[in-house]
Coordinates of C-alpha atoms in Angstrom, one line a residue:
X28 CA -10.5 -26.0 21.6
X29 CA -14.0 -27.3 22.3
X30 CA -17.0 -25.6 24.1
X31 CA -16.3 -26.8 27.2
X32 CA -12.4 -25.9 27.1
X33 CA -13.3 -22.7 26.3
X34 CA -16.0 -21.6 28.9
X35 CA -13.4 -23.2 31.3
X36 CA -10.7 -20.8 30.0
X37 CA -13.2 -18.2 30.1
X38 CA -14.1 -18.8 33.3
X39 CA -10.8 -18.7 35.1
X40 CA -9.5 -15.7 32.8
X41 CA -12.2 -13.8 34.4
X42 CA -12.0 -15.4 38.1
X43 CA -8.1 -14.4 38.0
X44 CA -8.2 -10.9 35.8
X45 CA -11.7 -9.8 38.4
X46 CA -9.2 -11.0 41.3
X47 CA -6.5 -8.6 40.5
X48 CA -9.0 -5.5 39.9
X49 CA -10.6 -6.0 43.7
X50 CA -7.9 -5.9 45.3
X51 CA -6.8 -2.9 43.5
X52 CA -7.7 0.6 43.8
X53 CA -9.5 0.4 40.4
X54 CA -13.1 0.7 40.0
X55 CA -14.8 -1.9 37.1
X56 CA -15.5 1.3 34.7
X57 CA -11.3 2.1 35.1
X58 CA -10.7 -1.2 34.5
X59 CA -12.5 -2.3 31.8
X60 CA -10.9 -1.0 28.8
X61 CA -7.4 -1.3 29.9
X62 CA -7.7 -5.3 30.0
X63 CA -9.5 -5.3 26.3
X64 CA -6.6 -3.7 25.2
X65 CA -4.4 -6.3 26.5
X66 CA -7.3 -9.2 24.7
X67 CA -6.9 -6.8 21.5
X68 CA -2.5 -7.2 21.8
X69 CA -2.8 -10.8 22.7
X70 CA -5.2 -11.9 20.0
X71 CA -3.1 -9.2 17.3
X72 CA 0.1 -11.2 18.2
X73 CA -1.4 -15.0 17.3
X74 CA -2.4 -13.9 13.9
X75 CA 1.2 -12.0 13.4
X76 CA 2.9 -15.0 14.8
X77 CA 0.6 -17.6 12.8
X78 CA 1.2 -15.6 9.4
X79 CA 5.0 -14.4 10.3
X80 CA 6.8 -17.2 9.0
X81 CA 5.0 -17.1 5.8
X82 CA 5.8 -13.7 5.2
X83 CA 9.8 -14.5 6.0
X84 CA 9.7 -16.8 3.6
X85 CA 9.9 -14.1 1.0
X86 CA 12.3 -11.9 3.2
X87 CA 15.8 -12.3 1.6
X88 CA 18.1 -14.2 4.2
X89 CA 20.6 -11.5 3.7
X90 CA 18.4 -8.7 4.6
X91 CA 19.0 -7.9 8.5
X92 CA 17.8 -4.6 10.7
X93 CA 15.3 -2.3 10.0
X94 CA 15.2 -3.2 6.1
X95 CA 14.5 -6.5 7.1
X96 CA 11.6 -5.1 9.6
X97 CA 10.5 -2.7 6.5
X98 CA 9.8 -6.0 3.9
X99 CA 8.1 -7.9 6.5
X100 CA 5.8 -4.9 7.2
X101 CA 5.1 -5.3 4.1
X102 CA 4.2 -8.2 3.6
X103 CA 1.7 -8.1 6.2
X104 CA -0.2 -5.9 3.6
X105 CA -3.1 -7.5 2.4
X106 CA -2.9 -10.6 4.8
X107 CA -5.8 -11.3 7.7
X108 CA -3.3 -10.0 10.3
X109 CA -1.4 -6.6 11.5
X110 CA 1.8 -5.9 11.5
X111 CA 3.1 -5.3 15.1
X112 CA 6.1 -3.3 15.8
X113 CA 8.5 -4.7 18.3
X114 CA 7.7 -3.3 21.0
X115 CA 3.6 -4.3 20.7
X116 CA 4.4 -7.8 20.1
X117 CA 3.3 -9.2 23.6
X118 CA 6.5 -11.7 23.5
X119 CA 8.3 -8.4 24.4
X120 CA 5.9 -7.5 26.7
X121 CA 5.8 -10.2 28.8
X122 CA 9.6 -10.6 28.7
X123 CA 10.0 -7.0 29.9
X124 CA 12.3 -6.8 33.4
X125 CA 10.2 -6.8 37.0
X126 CA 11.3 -3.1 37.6
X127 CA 10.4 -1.6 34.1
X128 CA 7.3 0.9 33.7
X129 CA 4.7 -1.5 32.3
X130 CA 2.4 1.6 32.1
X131 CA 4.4 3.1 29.7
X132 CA 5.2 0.3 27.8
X133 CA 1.6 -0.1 27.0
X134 CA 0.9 3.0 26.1
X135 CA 4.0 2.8 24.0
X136 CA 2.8 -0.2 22.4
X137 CA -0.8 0.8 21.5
X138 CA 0.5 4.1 19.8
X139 CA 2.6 2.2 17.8
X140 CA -0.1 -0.3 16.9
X141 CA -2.3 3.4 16.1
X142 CA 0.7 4.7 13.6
X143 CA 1.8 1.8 11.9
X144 CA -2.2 0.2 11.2
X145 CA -3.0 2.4 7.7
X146 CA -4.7 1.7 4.5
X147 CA -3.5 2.0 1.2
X148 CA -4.2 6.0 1.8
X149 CA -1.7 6.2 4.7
X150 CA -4.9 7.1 6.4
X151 CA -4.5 5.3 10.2
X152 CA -7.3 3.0 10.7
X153 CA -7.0 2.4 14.5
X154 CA -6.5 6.3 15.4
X155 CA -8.0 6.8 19.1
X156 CA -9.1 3.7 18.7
X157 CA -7.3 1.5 21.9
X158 CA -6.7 2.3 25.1
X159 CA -3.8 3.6 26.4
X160 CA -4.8 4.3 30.2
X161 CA -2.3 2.4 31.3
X162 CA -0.1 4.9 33.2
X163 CA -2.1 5.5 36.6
X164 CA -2.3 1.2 37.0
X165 CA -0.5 -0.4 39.5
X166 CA 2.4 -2.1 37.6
X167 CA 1.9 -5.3 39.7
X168 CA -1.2 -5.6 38.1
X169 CA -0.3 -4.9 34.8
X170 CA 2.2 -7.5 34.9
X171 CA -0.3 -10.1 36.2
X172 CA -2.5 -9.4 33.7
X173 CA -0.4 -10.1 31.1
X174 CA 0.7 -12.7 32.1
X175 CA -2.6 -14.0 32.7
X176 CA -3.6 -12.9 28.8
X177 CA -0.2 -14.9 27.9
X178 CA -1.2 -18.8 28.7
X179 CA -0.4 -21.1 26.5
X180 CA -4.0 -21.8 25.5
X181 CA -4.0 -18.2 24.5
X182 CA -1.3 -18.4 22.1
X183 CA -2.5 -20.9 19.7
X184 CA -6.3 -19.9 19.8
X185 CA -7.9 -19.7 16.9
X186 CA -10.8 -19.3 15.5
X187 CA -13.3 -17.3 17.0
X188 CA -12.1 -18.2 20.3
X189 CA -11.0 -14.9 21.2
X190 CA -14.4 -13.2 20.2
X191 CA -15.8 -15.5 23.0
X192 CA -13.8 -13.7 24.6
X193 CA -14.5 -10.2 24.0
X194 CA -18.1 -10.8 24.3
X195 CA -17.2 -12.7 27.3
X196 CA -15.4 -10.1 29.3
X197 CA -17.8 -7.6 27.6
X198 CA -20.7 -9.2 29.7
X199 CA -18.7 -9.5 33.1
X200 CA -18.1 -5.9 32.7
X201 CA -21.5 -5.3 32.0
X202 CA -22.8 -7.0 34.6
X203 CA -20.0 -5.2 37.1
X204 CA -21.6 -1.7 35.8
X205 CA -18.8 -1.0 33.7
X206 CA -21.0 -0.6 30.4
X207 CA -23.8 -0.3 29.1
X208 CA -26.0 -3.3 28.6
X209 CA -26.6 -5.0 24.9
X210 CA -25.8 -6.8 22.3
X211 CA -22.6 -6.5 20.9
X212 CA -21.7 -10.0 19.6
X213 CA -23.7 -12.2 17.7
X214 CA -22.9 -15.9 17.7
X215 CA -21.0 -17.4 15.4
X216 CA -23.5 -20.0 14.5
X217 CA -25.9 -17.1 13.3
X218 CA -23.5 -15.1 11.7
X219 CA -22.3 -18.1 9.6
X220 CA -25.8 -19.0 8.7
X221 CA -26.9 -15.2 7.2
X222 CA -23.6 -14.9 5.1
X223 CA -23.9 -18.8 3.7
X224 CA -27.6 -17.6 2.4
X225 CA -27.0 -14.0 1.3
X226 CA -23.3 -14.7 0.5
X227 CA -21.6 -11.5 0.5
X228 CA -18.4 -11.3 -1.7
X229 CA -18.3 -8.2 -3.4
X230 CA -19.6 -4.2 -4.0
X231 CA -20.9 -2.3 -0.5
X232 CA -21.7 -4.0 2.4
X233 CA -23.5 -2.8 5.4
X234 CA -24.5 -3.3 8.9
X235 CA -25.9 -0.4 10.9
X236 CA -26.2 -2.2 14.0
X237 CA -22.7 -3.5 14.0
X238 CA -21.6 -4.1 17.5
X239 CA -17.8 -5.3 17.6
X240 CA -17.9 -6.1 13.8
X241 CA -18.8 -10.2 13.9
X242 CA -20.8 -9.5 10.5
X243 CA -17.7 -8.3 8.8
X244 CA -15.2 -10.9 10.0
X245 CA -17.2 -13.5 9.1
X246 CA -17.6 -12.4 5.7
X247 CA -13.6 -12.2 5.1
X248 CA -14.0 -15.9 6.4
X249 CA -16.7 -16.4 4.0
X250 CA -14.7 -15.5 1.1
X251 CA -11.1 -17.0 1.9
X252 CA -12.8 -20.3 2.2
X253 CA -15.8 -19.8 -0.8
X254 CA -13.1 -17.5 -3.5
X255 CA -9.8 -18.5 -1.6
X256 CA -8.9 -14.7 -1.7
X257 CA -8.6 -12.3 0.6
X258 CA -10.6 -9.4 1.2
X259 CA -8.0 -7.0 -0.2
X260 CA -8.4 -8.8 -3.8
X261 CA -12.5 -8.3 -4.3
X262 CA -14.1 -5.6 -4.7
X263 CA -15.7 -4.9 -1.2
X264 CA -16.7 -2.2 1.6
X265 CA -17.6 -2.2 4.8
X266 CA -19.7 0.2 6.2
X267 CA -20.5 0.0 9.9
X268 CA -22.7 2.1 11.9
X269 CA -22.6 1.7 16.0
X270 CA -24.3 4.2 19.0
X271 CA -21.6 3.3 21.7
X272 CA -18.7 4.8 21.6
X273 CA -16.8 1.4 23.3
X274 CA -18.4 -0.7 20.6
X275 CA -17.2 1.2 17.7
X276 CA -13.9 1.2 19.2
X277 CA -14.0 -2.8 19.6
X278 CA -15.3 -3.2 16.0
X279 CA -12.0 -0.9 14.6
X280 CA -9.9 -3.2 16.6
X281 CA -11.4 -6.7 15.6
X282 CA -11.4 -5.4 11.7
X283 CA -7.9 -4.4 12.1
X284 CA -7.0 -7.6 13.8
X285 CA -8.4 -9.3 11.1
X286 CA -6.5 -7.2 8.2
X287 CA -10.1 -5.8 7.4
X288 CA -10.9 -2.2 6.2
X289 CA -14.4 -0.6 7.0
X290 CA -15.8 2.7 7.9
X291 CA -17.1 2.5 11.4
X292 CA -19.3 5.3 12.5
X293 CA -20.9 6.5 16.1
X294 CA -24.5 6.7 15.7
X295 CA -28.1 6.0 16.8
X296 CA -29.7 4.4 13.7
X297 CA -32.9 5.4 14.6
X298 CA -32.1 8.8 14.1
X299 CA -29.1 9.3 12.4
X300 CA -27.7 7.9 9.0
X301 CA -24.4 8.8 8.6
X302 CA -22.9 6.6 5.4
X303 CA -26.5 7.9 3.6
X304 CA -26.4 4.4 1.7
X305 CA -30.4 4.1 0.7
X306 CA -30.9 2.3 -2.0
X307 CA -26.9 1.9 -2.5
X308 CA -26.0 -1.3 -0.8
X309 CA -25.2 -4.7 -2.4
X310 CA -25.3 -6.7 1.0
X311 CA -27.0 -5.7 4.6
X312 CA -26.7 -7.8 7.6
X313 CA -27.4 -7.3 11.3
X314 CA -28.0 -7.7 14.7
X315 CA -30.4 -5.3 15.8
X316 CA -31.6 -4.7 19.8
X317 CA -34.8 -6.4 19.8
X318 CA -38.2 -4.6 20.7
X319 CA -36.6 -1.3 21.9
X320 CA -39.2 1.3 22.7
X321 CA -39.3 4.9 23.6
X322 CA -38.4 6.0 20.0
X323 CA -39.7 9.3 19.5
X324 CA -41.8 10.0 16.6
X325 CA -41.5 13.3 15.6
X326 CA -37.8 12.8 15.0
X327 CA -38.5 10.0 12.5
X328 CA -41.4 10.5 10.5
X329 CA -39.8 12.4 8.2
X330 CA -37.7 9.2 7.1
X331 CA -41.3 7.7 5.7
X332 CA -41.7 7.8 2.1
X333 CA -40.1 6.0 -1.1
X334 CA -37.6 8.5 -1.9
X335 CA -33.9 8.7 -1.9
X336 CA -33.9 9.7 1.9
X337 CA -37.0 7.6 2.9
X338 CA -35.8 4.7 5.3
X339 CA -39.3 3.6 6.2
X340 CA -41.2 3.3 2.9
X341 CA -43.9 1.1 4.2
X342 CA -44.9 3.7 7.0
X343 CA -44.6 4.1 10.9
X344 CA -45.2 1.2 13.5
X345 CA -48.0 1.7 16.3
X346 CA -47.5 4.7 18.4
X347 CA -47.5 3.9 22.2
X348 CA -48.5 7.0 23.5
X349 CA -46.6 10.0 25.3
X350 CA -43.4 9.3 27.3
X351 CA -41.7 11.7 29.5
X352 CA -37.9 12.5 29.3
X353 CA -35.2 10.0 27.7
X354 CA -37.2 6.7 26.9
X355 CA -34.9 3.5 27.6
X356 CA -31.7 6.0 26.6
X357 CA -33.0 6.2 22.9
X358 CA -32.5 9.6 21.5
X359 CA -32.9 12.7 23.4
X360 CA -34.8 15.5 24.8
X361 CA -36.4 16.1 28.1
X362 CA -40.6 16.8 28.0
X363 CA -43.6 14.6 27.0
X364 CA -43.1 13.2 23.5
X365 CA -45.3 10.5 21.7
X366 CA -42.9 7.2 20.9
X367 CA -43.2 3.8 19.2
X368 CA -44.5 0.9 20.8
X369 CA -41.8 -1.5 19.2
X370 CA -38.9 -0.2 17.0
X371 CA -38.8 -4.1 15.2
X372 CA -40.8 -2.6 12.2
X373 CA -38.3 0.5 12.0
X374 CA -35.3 -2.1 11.8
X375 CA -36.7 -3.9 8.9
X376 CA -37.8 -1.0 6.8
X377 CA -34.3 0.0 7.6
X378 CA -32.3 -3.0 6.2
X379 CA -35.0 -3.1 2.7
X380 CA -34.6 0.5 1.9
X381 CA -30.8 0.6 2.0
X382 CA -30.8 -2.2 -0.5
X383 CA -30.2 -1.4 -4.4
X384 CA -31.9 -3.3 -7.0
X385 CA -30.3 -6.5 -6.9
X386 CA -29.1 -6.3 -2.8
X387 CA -29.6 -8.6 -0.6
X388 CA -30.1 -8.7 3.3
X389 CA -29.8 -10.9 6.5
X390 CA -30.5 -10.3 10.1
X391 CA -31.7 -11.2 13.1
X392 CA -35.0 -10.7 14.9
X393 CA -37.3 -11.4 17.9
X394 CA -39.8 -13.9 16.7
X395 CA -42.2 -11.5 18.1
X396 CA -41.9 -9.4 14.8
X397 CA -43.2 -12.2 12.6
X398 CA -46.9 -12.0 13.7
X399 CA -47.2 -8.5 15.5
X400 CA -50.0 -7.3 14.9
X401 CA -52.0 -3.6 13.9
X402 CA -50.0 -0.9 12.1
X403 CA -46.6 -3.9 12.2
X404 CA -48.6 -6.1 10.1
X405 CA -49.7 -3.8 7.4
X406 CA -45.8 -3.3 7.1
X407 CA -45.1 -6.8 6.9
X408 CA -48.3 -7.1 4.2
X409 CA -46.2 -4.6 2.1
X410 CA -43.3 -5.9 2.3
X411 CA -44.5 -9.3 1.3
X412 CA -45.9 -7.6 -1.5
X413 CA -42.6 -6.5 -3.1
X414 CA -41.9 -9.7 -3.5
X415 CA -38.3 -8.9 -2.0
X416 CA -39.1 -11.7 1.0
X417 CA -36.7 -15.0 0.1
X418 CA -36.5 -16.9 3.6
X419 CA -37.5 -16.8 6.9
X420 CA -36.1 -19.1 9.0
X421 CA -36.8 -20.2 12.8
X422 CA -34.1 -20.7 15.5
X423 CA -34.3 -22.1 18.7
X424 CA -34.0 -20.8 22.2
X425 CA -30.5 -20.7 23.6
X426 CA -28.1 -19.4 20.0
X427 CA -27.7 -16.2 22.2
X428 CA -24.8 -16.0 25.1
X429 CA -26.5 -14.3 27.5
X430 CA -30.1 -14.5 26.6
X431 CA -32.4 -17.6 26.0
X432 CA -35.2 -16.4 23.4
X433 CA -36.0 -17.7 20.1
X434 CA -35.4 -15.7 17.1
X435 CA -35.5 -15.3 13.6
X436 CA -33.6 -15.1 10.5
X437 CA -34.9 -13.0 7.8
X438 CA -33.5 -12.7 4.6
X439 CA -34.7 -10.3 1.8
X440 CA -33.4 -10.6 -2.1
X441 CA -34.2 -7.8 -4.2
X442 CA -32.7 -9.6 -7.2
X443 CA -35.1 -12.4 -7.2
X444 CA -36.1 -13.7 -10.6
X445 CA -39.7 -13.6 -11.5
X446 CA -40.6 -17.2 -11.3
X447 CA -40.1 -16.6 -7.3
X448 CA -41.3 -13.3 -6.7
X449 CA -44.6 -15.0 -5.3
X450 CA -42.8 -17.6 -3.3
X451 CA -40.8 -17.2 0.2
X452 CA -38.7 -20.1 1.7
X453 CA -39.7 -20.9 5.2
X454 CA -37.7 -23.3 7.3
X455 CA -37.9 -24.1 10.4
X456 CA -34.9 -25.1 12.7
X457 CA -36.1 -25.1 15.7
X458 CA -35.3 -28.7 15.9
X459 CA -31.9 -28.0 15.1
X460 CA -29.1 -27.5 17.2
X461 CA -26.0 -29.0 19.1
X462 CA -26.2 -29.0 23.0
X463 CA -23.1 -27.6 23.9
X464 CA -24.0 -26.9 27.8
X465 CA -27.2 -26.4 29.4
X466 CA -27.6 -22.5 28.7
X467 CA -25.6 -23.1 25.3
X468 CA -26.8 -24.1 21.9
X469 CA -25.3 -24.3 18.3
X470 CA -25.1 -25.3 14.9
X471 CA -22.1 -27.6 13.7
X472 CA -20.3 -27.2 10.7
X473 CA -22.6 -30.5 9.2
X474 CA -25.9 -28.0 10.1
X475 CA -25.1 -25.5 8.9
X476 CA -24.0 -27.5 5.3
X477 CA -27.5 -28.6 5.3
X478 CA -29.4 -25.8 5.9
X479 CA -27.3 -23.7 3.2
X480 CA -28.5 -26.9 0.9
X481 CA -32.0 -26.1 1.9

């Protein structure tokens, strides 16, 4: 499926799902999660069905009823898919009679999903995880939606066709007042570009800014085509950190979906550290909101230092001043409080100090935060310093869905040898990128060869 097929797909899933909610009694907040959910079943039932007859293969032909069901579930262990019980697998779903309870059928099917999703503990990964609102919805509705999510374009997509998706609906619903505003998906393009230079394939891995989990799919991708293994036979863990609460939810799901394990907690970075990984982490990689302000100070200047709980060892950014009440929803306590003019400088201390001594980091960030100057500068001076700086690397306006900026790639390497301490790569690909529409840029699988060879 090309660009253009899939902005056209896009397009009229949302003219026809948007259709259905106003001329129902559902507002866009109601609505919202309930038709992820059905994304989240549709996408879960093309990687079941694409890996299914695989799995049979090693099913004995003899072998009928729930025994049968019980080896197939288990071969679905280990595989980039979940096992879905009957009566999740949307072929059932969509096949259910005109006067059955829809409602309940959903519900049905995402608890199932919940209980039958574990790791090797028994421990359920998806638990509270999807929605399950389904019972107050007008069963009309509910069956035009799925049949909507049920087109045949939707059940061959591949690829990362239905994280367009997400991300897609994601912004709609945004836009509608639904959600919250920000970034929750970073493009492919990107994404493949920070794991071909940091390569991620083993020890801990993590991405405190995590969004729906892009950083962590793409890295299973990264080392079924690089090792031709699966993430179940390396040595790897995911560790995700996310402040809203929809997000996380959406980054259990598209790990799950994926048959990817990782620890996914709710938190504001800027003030809480839940996994405590400084200094512990083979691999960082991120997406952070760009030039947030209103962070308050005197909740993190206790993180500045070069000790074990020190996240900003090269000091604080420029302070803006005093701001009244809740800055920009960051943190939280009413009064007059002084704040940071620009929380770049706090995201790359951030993604250095959780690095151990041969880690390795990628992530994005406003072009802004390469030449800042005052108190940002002095960080960056440091940091160069270290010798930890491999590449920096330039990308054009129009990578980003819904925004048009430039940004920038930085990568740090901890385990640089000597020779290159002094030295940091700096490309610039600015220049390059595939038109895709006029609001829509990308790399190609050729670009992307050949700035990896770079």
């Amino acid at each position: 499926m090309d660009y253009q097929e899939l902005k056209q797909l896009e397009d009229d899933l949302w003219e026809a799902a948007d259709q259905l909610r106003a001329n129902s009694k559902l507002t866009a907040s109601e609505y919202s999660m309930p038709v992820l959910g059905l994304i989240f079943l549709r996408h879960a039932a093309t990687r079941y069905n694409a890996l299914l007859p695989e799995i049979e293969k090693n099913v004995l032909p003899r072998l009928t009823g729930q025994l049968r069901e019980d080896r197939i579930k288990l071969g679905f262990q280990g595989k980039a898919a979940i096992y879905l019980p009957e009566i999740a697998r949307y072929d059932h779903l969509a096949a259910l009679p005109a006067d059955s309870n829809i409602g309940e059928a959903l519900r049905a099917a995402m608890i199932a999903i919940e209980d039958s999703v574990t790791d090797q503990k028994g421990q359920r990964l998806l638990e509270g995880a999807l929605p399950k609102d389904y019972l107050g919805l007008e069963q009309d509705l509910l069956a035009e939606l799925i049949k909507i999510f049920n087109r045949p374009a939707l059940q061959t997509a591949t690829g990362d066709v239905f994280g367009r998706i997400y991300e897609y609906f994601l912004n709609q619903f945004a836009q509608s007042g639904a959600q919250e505003g920000g970034e929750f998906f970073t493009p492919p393009s990107l994404v493949r570009m920070i794991v071909n230079v940091i390569e991620p394939d083993h020890g801990t891995v993590l991405d405190p800014a995590c969004g729906s989990a892009g950083m962590f799919v793409q890295t299973g991708h990264f080392i079924e085509e690089v090792h031709h293994k699966s993430t179940n036979e390396v040595d790897i863990t995911f560790f995700g950190q996310e402040k809203a609460e929809l997000n996380s939810k959406l980054a259990r799901m598209n790990l799950a979906v994926h048959g990817l394990e990782g620890n996914i907690r709710i938190g504001n970075t800027f003030y809480e550290d839940h996994h405590q990984l400084v200094g512990a982490c083979d691999f960082v990689m991120a997406n952070p909101p760009f030039n947030v302000d209103g962070v308050q100070v005197t909740k993190i200047k206790h993180q500045v230092g070069e000790n074990q709980s020190g996240r900003l060892p090269f000091g604080l950014p420029g302070i803006a001043g005093k701001s009244k009440g809740n800055a920009n929803g960051v943190g939280g306590t009413s009064g007059s409080t002084e704040t940071i003019s620009n929380a770049n400088s706090l995201w790359v201390q951030y993604f250095y100090s959780y690095l151990n001594d041969t880690g390795r980091a990628g992530f994005v960030m406003a072009s802004s935060a390469s030449d800042a100057g005052n108190k940002d500068k002095d960080i960056r001076q440091k940091l160069v310093e270290t010798g930890h700086v491999d590449v920096m690397m330039s990308i054009g306006p129009k990578f980003f869905y819904t925004r048009s900026l430039p940004c920038t790639l930085w990568f740090f390497d901890k385990g640089k040898p000597e020779d290159l301490l002094d030295t940091v790569l700096m490309i610039d690909a600015r220049n390059v990128y595939t038109v895709m529409s006029a609001r829509s840029h990308v790399f190609t699988d050729e670009q992307l060869v050949n700035l990896t060879a770079v």
